[in-house]
Amino acid sequence: MTTPEDQRSTEGMVDYNKNSAMQQQLVNHHAGRIRDLVRRLGPVEPELRPELRPELRIVDYGCGPGQSAIEAVAPAIEAYREKYSDAPIFICHADQPGNDWNSLFELTAGPSGYAAPSIRTGAAVGSFYNQMLADSSVDLGTCFMASHWLSHAVRYDAPGSVWFADLQGKARADMAALARSDWNRFLECRARELRSGGYLLVSCLGAVPDDSEINGFAASGRGVYRAVQIAAREMADEGWIDRTVLDQFVFGVWFMTALEARTPLESDPGLAQAFDIEDISVVPAPKNPLDIYAGFIDDPAEYARLYVGYVRGFGHSTLNAQLFEPGATNGRSAETTATEFYRRLDSLYRRFPGKYAGEIWYLTVVLRKT
Ligand SMILES: C[S@@+](CC[C@H](N)C(=O)[O-])C[C@H]1O[C@@H](n2cnc3c(N)ncnc32)[C@H](O)[C@@H]1O
């Protein structure tokens, strides 16, 4: 039997380009900041091997398989080219083994990619909760919409909630401890990989203080996760999903507040020494912060289709491995169970447009390696 620690919190995303408008928006939101960081990096110093032409080394952690992985690095290439028209650049895409690497490398070399004789492309395959690159080998590290996934799948005694923000008691305390230790590990690894004067830009979903919420903060996507919970609970009530499996199922994500992101960078002596903080903030997404598909609310069928696609995009691999496969009842397959689940989710969004809207806050962390 596999334990949650054996499972990744996410296994590759489904139909990524089709369902990732929100992710692409976040990456594009940071294009100006990426350019600015590269300009401030200045020339890359030849260090141990001065006979070699110095190479700008960019790593995009949790790159995913889609166009956003190109858009994450394109502004950096552009800004470096303004100053050094022919200096070599190394772009390293870093993700888990299950990433769709073939799709990604078709894109990097395709018409919307960045391939050029002076640019080397590479991959680092593994977990960003471990060191993925050599010590002091990275000039600019980026990580978009990825670090809110915890280091492994979780299972808690958590009836009534499929996501972290509604957990109570021991389940909440245990998950908060895991999220804290993961964020520490992530930062410690990047502190080793970045060279002095290099920059790290991390941006993902965040949370903000909100006294009306059960745990005192409102987290991105709260309506969406509650819709998922309702559809799954209905299925458990009607014998489609094993209730014990549902009661222990929690998505392995944690959306930090700015304070949670900042705390280890100030209180952990090693991290405080390794990084200067340039920015740690949580802000509403610039477009449609209260409902990512607000523009479609007058067309309930399309509105529902988009939300179902969104949930499938970020959540299907997790739902399938941790809810549909172990929880399918009466000899039904995981696939049949999934089809019924998405049908119910679609129906919720069609019947109640706006009620389970996905609100989005961006957490952004910009650090300079000392
Ligand atoms: C929502 S996608 C984001 C992809 C892309 N950065 C973007 O903004 O569109 C999240 C990505 O993070 C990757 N990921 C999640 N946990 C990871 C880990 N521990 N180590 C490396 N990559 C991870 C997933 O495999 C997935 O490709």
PDB file of N, CA and C and ligand atoms in Angstrom, residues 10 13 16 23 27 62-64 68 95-96 99 126-129 144-146 149, ligand 1:
ATOM      1  N   THR A  10       1.331  16.470  -6.842  1.00  0.00           N
ATOM      2  CA  THR A  10       0.784  16.634  -8.180  1.00  0.00           C
ATOM      3  C   THR A  10       1.605  15.796  -9.147  1.00  0.00           C
ATOM      4  N   MET A  13       0.203  17.887 -15.297  1.00  0.00           N
ATOM      5  CA  MET A  13      -1.085  18.549 -15.412  1.00  0.00           C
ATOM      6  C   MET A  13      -1.794  18.081 -16.687  1.00  0.00           C
ATOM      7  N   TYR A  16      -2.548  21.012 -20.419  1.00  0.00           N
ATOM      8  CA  TYR A  16      -2.076  22.197 -19.718  1.00  0.00           C
ATOM      9  C   TYR A  16      -2.344  23.502 -20.465  1.00  0.00           C
ATOM     10  N   GLN A  23      -2.629  30.656 -15.135  1.00  0.00           N
ATOM     11  CA  GLN A  23      -1.190  30.551 -14.895  1.00  0.00           C
ATOM     12  C   GLN A  23      -0.423  31.486 -15.833  1.00  0.00           C
ATOM     13  N   VAL A  27       2.324  34.594 -15.060  1.00  0.00           N
ATOM     14  CA  VAL A  27       3.672  34.691 -15.627  1.00  0.00           C
ATOM     15  C   VAL A  27       3.821  36.021 -16.364  1.00  0.00           C
ATOM     16  N   GLY A  62       9.537  24.194 -11.535  1.00  0.00           N
ATOM     17  CA  GLY A  62       8.118  23.864 -11.690  1.00  0.00           C
ATOM     18  C   GLY A  62       7.602  24.459 -12.986  1.00  0.00           C
ATOM     19  N   CYS A  63       8.397  24.255 -14.066  1.00  0.00           N
ATOM     20  CA  CYS A  63       8.143  24.943 -15.345  1.00  0.00           C
ATOM     21  C   CYS A  63       6.852  24.491 -16.013  1.00  0.00           C
ATOM     22  N   GLY A  64       6.452  23.215 -15.789  1.00  0.00           N
ATOM     23  CA  GLY A  64       5.275  22.701 -16.482  1.00  0.00           C
ATOM     24  C   GLY A  64       5.583  22.421 -17.941  1.00  0.00           C
ATOM     25  N   SER A  68       3.551  28.774 -20.950  1.00  0.00           N
ATOM     26  CA  SER A  68       3.982  29.661 -19.859  1.00  0.00           C
ATOM     27  C   SER A  68       5.458  29.424 -19.507  1.00  0.00           C
ATOM     28  N   ASP A  95      11.487  20.466 -13.431  1.00  0.00           N
ATOM     29  CA  ASP A  95      10.166  19.943 -13.030  1.00  0.00           C
ATOM     30  C   ASP A  95      10.306  18.482 -12.641  1.00  0.00           C
ATOM     31  N   GLN A  96       9.189  17.866 -12.309  1.00  0.00           N
ATOM     32  CA  GLN A  96       9.178  16.473 -11.870  1.00  0.00           C
ATOM     33  C   GLN A  96       9.270  15.526 -13.073  1.00  0.00           C
ATOM     34  N   ASN A  99       6.427  15.420 -15.756  1.00  0.00           N
ATOM     35  CA  ASN A  99       6.114  16.557 -16.626  1.00  0.00           C
ATOM     36  C   ASN A  99       6.115  16.080 -18.084  1.00  0.00           C
ATOM     37  N   GLY A 126      13.399  16.470 -11.141  1.00  0.00           N
ATOM     38  CA  GLY A 126      13.379  16.095  -9.730  1.00  0.00           C
ATOM     39  C   GLY A 126      12.415  16.982  -8.988  1.00  0.00           C
ATOM     40  N   SER A 127      12.636  17.099  -7.689  1.00  0.00           N
ATOM     41  CA  SER A 127      11.751  17.927  -6.882  1.00  0.00           C
ATOM     42  C   SER A 127      12.479  19.189  -6.452  1.00  0.00           C
ATOM     43  N   PHE A 128      11.768  20.314  -6.518  1.00  0.00           N
ATOM     44  CA  PHE A 128      12.416  21.546  -6.058  1.00  0.00           C
ATOM     45  C   PHE A 128      12.498  21.607  -4.534  1.00  0.00           C
ATOM     46  N   TYR A 129      12.038  20.580  -3.869  1.00  0.00           N
ATOM     47  CA  TYR A 129      12.282  20.492  -2.425  1.00  0.00           C
ATOM     48  C   TYR A 129      13.625  19.815  -2.156  1.00  0.00           C
ATOM     49  N   PHE A 144       6.831  29.759 -10.886  1.00  0.00           N
ATOM     50  CA  PHE A 144       5.484  30.305 -11.023  1.00  0.00           C
ATOM     51  C   PHE A 144       4.431  29.221 -10.813  1.00  0.00           C
ATOM     52  N   MET A 145       3.462  29.531  -9.984  1.00  0.00           N
ATOM     53  CA  MET A 145       2.282  28.662  -9.774  1.00  0.00           C
ATOM     54  C   MET A 145       2.669  27.236  -9.429  1.00  0.00           C
ATOM     55  N   ALA A 146       3.750  27.058  -8.724  1.00  0.00           N
ATOM     56  CA  ALA A 146       4.212  25.693  -8.457  1.00  0.00           C
ATOM     57  C   ALA A 146       4.507  25.440  -6.979  1.00  0.00           C
ATOM     58  N   TRP A 149       2.343  23.762  -4.208  1.00  0.00           N
ATOM     59  CA  TRP A 149       2.170  22.304  -4.084  1.00  0.00           C
ATOM     60  C   TRP A 149       3.171  21.799  -3.060  1.00  0.00           C
TER      61      TRP A 149
HETATM   62  C1  LIG B   1       0.385  24.718 -12.289  1.00  0.00           C
HETATM   63  S1  LIG B   1       1.849  24.098 -12.969  1.00  0.00           S
HETATM   64  C2  LIG B   1       2.718  25.614 -13.294  1.00  0.00           C
HETATM   65  C3  LIG B   1       3.547  25.533 -14.517  1.00  0.00           C
HETATM   66  C4  LIG B   1       4.164  26.864 -14.959  1.00  0.00           C
HETATM   67  N1  LIG B   1       5.201  27.291 -14.047  1.00  0.00           N
HETATM   68  C5  LIG B   1       3.106  27.927 -15.123  1.00  0.00           C
HETATM   69  O1  LIG B   1       3.178  28.934 -14.411  1.00  0.00           O
HETATM   70  O2  LIG B   1       2.225  27.770 -15.949  1.00  0.00           O
HETATM   71  C6  LIG B   1       2.730  23.493 -11.559  1.00  0.00           C
HETATM   72  C7  LIG B   1       4.006  22.767 -11.950  1.00  0.00           C
HETATM   73  O3  LIG B   1       4.771  22.560 -10.770  1.00  0.00           O
HETATM   74  C8  LIG B   1       5.369  21.315 -10.842  1.00  0.00           C
HETATM   75  N2  LIG B   1       5.723  20.885  -9.493  1.00  0.00           N
HETATM   76  C9  LIG B   1       4.897  20.678  -8.452  1.00  0.00           C
HETATM   77  N3  LIG B   1       5.585  20.238  -7.393  1.00  0.00           N
HETATM   78  C10 LIG B   1       6.898  20.187  -7.785  1.00  0.00           C
HETATM   79  C11 LIG B   1       8.098  19.811  -7.132  1.00  0.00           C
HETATM   80  N4  LIG B   1       8.099  19.398  -5.871  1.00  0.00           N
HETATM   81  N5  LIG B   1       9.251  19.899  -7.823  1.00  0.00           N
HETATM   82  C12 LIG B   1       9.272  20.314  -9.116  1.00  0.00           C
HETATM   83  N6  LIG B   1       8.150  20.681  -9.782  1.00  0.00           N
HETATM   84  C13 LIG B   1       6.982  20.612  -9.121  1.00  0.00           C
HETATM   85  C14 LIG B   1       4.299  20.434 -11.482  1.00  0.00           C
HETATM   86  O4  LIG B   1       4.843  19.243 -12.003  1.00  0.00           O
HETATM   87  C15 LIG B   1       3.747  21.380 -12.532  1.00  0.00           C
HETATM   88  O5  LIG B   1       4.413  21.245 -13.747  1.00  0.00           O
END
